[in-house]
C-alpha cells in the first residue's frame, strides 16, 4: 500500500432545494444538476433536499453511465431528501433518524414532515473503506430567537455519536451536508470536537468561490435577501468534513463553491451554493499513527455549552407540555359540564332559560377539537421532554468520561 | 493476553413487567429483583419493562454498592423500559429507536407509546471491550393473525444492522432482551444470520431451568394461560446472544432460567422467566481467526423470507393510508356541504324544510373529529409506508451483496 500513489477523490455536495410545486425552476435546475454531474464525473455526489423520488429517478436515469451506484434514503412523510450518486459500488447503507426534528404543527416550516436523518453508505474505493455520511439538519428560521436551537444541538450530538459508533471499521470518514449551522455555532464545534472531523474549507490548500466559503450568498437570486441582511458576505452552512482513521491520512487539495450561478449559466443550481472538494487520501506514516486519540480540553466547554442549550430546550418543552395538559383538562371539564347539562335537559330538568342548542353544539365541537389536539400535543411534548432529558443525561456521562480522560493524561 | 486465564462473566436478563398501576405485585417484585441482584452479584444485569423511572431509581439506590454503574434509556412517551446495571464502568451509551413500532391508536396494546429501541453500552472488562446491547421488540398479541409481524421483522432487521454497524470496535458483542420471537421465527433467524450472534441456549454446556429454555411458561402465575394453550411447555422469547470478534472467543459455560417462581420464594420475579448465562471469554487461537467471515447460503432465503413479510406489511400500510385518505376527503366534503348550507341559510335562502340545527351541529362535530383523526392517521401511515419501502429496498440491496459474495466464493 505504501508505494501506491495517493488516491484523489472529487466530492460534490449540494442542497438542491427541490420541493415540488414550491421551489422555483425546479425541473430546469434538476436537469442542470444532472448535466453538470454527468459532465464533471465526480467520484461522489451528496445531495440534500431532493424531496421528490421522481426527481431522484430522473437524476438516476441520466447518471447511470457515469455513476452506476446510487441510493435514496426514505424517511418521514415526504422522504429524507437525501441521496447519493457514486462511481464506486455501495456495499451497505444505514439510516439514523434524529429523535427530535421540530414540531408537526409548524406547518409553515415543515421540517418535522421530512424525517431529518443521517444516511451512512459504506463504499470501497481502491481497497480503502469509506464511510460516507450525508445529512441535513433542522433549518434555522430566526437566528436571534431560534426556537429550534435545542433540537439542532440534539441532532448535532446524535450525528456525532452516530459517526463515532459506526465508523470503527472505516479507513476514511466523509460527511457532506447542509448542517444549518455557522462555522462557530455550538453544534458544529460539538460535532467536530467529538468526532475529530476536519473542515475542508479550513484545511484546503487552494480555495476558489464565495468569500469565506459561504454557501448561502446574496448574489444567488433565490436567497431571501431580507434574512441575509446581517450577513453581507453570506453564511456558510454546507460542509464537506472528513478524517482518516488508523492507516490513512486525508487532506483537502482544493475546494470550490459556486458563486450565485451555475458555472457558464445564468441560473443557480439551487438557493444554496454547491461545495466541491478534491480530497487526497494516502497511507499514514507509522510514526504519527497515534496522534489522533488526544482529548482537547476545550471539548469539555463545548459539551457544557451544548448541554446548557439542551436544558433551555427541556424547560421550553416542559412548559409546552404543561400548557397542553392544562388545555386538555379544561376542554374535558367543559365537555363534562355540557354532557351534564344535556342529560339534565333530557331528564326534563330544563333550566328556566335554556342554552341555545346551536351555540351549545358549536361549543362542544370546539371543546372536542381542543381536547383531541391538546392530547396529541401533550403526548408529542412528553416524547420531546424524554428525548431532551436523555440527551442531557448522555452529555453528563460524556463530560464525566472526558474529565476522567483529561485528569489521567 | 494469551497467558491470562479466561474471563468469566455472569449475565442476568429479565423482562421485569413493571407497569405502574397495571402489573400485579409490582413493588414486591421490584424489591425481590433488587434483593436477588444484590445477593447474587452478577457482572451485568440487563432489564426490560422497567417503565417507571422511580422503580429504576429504587433499584439503583439498592444496588449502588454491588453495581456502581447503571444506565436507563429514555425514549417514547413512557420511556424505553430498558436499563442496565453493571459492576464495570460504562464508557459510552447510544440509543437507536426503531422506525416502526405499532400504532398509537392501539391503546390496548400500548407498544407505540413505549418508543421501543435498542440501547448500546460500551463496557471495558479486564481490558476487553464489550458492546452490550439491550432491547425489547414489539409484542406478539395473536400468533395466528399477527398484524405486527412486519413491524417486528423491520425491528429485527434494524437491530441486526445497528449491531453490525456499531460493533466494529468491540472485542465481544452481547445482546440481551425480550425479542418477542420464538427461536425459529424469521426475525430471529435474520438477526442471528446477519450478525453471526450465537444463542446461549443452543450453545451452552450445562442447562438448568424450564424445558426447552422457555421464558414464558404456564407454571408462572402471571402468564395468560389461554394465550399459552397451544404451547404446553411454554415459549422462549427472552435471549442472551453473543459473539467474539477478532481476538476473542466466547462460549456459554452454563445457562439457567427461573422456573415459574423466584428461587426460594413463592412469587415469580415477573411474568417472564429470568435468563442467567455464565459466559467464558478467552483469546482466540490465531489459526481460527478468519473463520467468522463466511456467508451462509441459507441467509439468502432468510432475507428473502423477511422481505416478503415486509412487503405484506407494505400492502397493509398502503391500504390503511388509502382508507384514511378517503375518509378525510369524505369528512371534508361533508363539512364543505354543511358550510354551503349554513351560508345559504345566513343569506336568507332557507329551504322549505330546514335541517334541524342541533343535528346539523352534531354532524359537523362528527365530521370535524373524523377529518382531524383521519388526517393524522394518513400522515402516520404515510411514514409507515415510507419506512417499509426503505427497508424493502435495503433488503434488496443486501440480497444483491450476499449473492455477489456467494458467487465469488
Short mmCIF file of C-alpha atoms in Angstrom, two decimals, chain A residues 53 71-72 74-79 90-97 99 112-113 120 122 131 158 161-162 165-169 194 357-358 360-362 364-366 368-369 372-373 379 382-383 386-387 389-390 393-394 397 401, chain B residues 53 71-72 74-79 90-97 99 112-113 120 122 131 158 161-162 165-169 194 357-358 360-362 364-366 368-369 372-373 379 382-383 386-387 389-390 393-394 397 401:
data_model
loop_
_atom_site.label_atom_id
_atom_site.label_comp_id
_atom_site.label_asym_id
_atom_site.label_seq_id
_atom_site.Cartn_x
_atom_site.Cartn_y
_atom_site.Cartn_z
CA UNK A 53 -38.48 10.49 -5.62
CA UNK A 71 -29.10 5.39 -3.09
CA UNK A 72 -32.10 7.36 -1.89
CA UNK A 74 -36.56 7.12 2.65
CA UNK A 75 -37.96 8.55 5.87
CA UNK A 76 -40.60 10.85 7.28
CA UNK A 77 -43.76 11.78 5.41
CA UNK A 78 -42.07 13.34 2.40
CA UNK A 79 -38.78 11.42 2.39
CA UNK A 90 -22.16 0.98 -2.41
CA UNK A 91 -21.62 -2.02 -0.15
CA UNK A 92 -24.07 -1.17 2.58
CA UNK A 93 -26.41 1.57 3.77
CA UNK A 94 -27.94 2.52 7.10
CA UNK A 95 -30.25 5.31 8.18
CA UNK A 96 -30.49 7.02 11.55
CA UNK A 97 -33.45 9.32 12.10
CA UNK A 99 -35.06 11.74 17.62
CA UNK A 112 -40.97 17.65 11.03
CA UNK A 113 -42.56 16.13 7.95
CA UNK A 120 -24.50 6.11 6.06
CA UNK A 122 -20.15 2.04 3.03
CA UNK A 131 -17.90 5.58 5.46
CA UNK A 158 -26.72 12.36 17.68
CA UNK A 161 -22.41 9.89 18.25
CA UNK A 162 -23.69 8.01 15.21
CA UNK A 165 -20.14 4.48 16.86
CA UNK A 166 -20.45 3.41 13.22
CA UNK A 167 -17.06 4.42 11.85
CA UNK A 168 -14.80 2.00 13.72
CA UNK A 169 -14.49 -0.22 10.67
CA UNK A 194 -16.42 14.95 19.35
CA UNK A 357 -78.94 24.46 21.10
CA UNK A 358 -76.86 25.72 18.21
CA UNK A 360 -74.30 24.62 22.73
CA UNK A 361 -73.35 22.26 19.89
CA UNK A 362 -70.77 24.66 18.48
CA UNK A 364 -68.98 21.14 22.24
CA UNK A 365 -67.47 20.92 18.74
CA UNK A 366 -64.80 23.40 19.78
CA UNK A 368 -63.80 18.24 21.36
CA UNK A 369 -61.33 19.59 18.79
CA UNK A 372 -58.13 15.98 20.81
CA UNK A 373 -55.42 18.38 19.65
CA UNK A 379 -48.06 13.18 24.02
CA UNK A 382 -43.81 14.34 26.50
CA UNK A 383 -41.70 12.49 23.92
CA UNK A 386 -37.95 12.43 27.38
CA UNK A 387 -35.51 12.81 24.48
CA UNK A 389 -33.71 14.54 29.28
CA UNK A 390 -31.99 11.50 27.73
CA UNK A 393 -28.02 12.69 30.76
CA UNK A 394 -25.84 11.34 27.94
CA UNK A 397 -21.95 10.99 31.18
CA UNK A 401 -15.73 10.45 30.78
CA UNK B 53 -38.05 5.76 36.40
CA UNK B 71 -27.95 3.44 32.81
CA UNK B 72 -31.59 4.00 31.98
CA UNK B 74 -35.16 7.29 27.87
CA UNK B 75 -37.44 7.27 24.84
CA UNK B 76 -41.08 7.35 23.77
CA UNK B 77 -43.86 8.67 25.95
CA UNK B 78 -43.36 6.29 28.84
CA UNK B 79 -39.65 5.53 28.48
CA UNK B 90 -19.94 2.15 31.35
CA UNK B 91 -17.75 4.11 28.94
CA UNK B 92 -20.39 5.20 26.47
CA UNK B 93 -24.05 4.74 25.60
CA UNK B 94 -26.11 5.17 22.46
CA UNK B 95 -29.79 4.66 21.70
CA UNK B 96 -31.41 3.65 18.43
CA UNK B 97 -35.19 3.92 18.25
CA UNK B 99 -38.50 3.36 13.00
CA UNK B 112 -46.20 2.64 20.32
CA UNK B 113 -46.09 4.72 23.49
CA UNK B 120 -25.85 0.15 23.32
CA UNK B 122 -19.64 0.21 25.79
CA UNK B 131 -20.54 -3.85 23.29
CA UNK B 158 -32.72 -2.65 12.18
CA UNK B 161 -27.94 -3.63 11.12
CA UNK B 162 -27.36 -1.49 14.20
CA UNK B 165 -22.53 -1.15 12.11
CA UNK B 166 -21.72 -0.28 15.73
CA UNK B 167 -19.75 -3.33 16.81
CA UNK B 168 -16.65 -2.96 14.66
CA UNK B 169 -14.64 -1.60 17.59
CA UNK B 194 -26.96 -11.34 9.67
CA UNK B 357 -79.92 22.95 13.90
CA UNK B 358 -78.93 20.55 16.68
CA UNK B 360 -76.70 19.83 11.93
CA UNK B 361 -74.19 20.88 14.59
CA UNK B 362 -73.71 17.34 15.86
CA UNK B 364 -70.39 18.92 11.83
CA UNK B 365 -68.82 17.97 15.16
CA UNK B 366 -68.53 14.40 13.97
CA UNK B 368 -64.53 17.66 12.14
CA UNK B 369 -63.35 14.94 14.53
CA UNK B 372 -58.75 15.59 12.09
CA UNK B 373 -58.23 11.97 13.09
CA UNK B 379 -49.70 11.14 7.87
CA UNK B 382 -47.52 7.54 5.06
CA UNK B 383 -44.50 7.43 7.37
CA UNK B 386 -42.00 5.11 3.58
CA UNK B 387 -40.16 3.11 6.24
CA UNK B 389 -40.41 0.78 1.36
CA UNK B 390 -37.00 1.86 2.65
CA UNK B 393 -35.10 -1.56 -0.69
CA UNK B 394 -32.33 -2.10 1.86
CA UNK B 397 -29.51 -4.30 -1.74
CA UNK B 401 -24.49 -8.04 -1.92
#
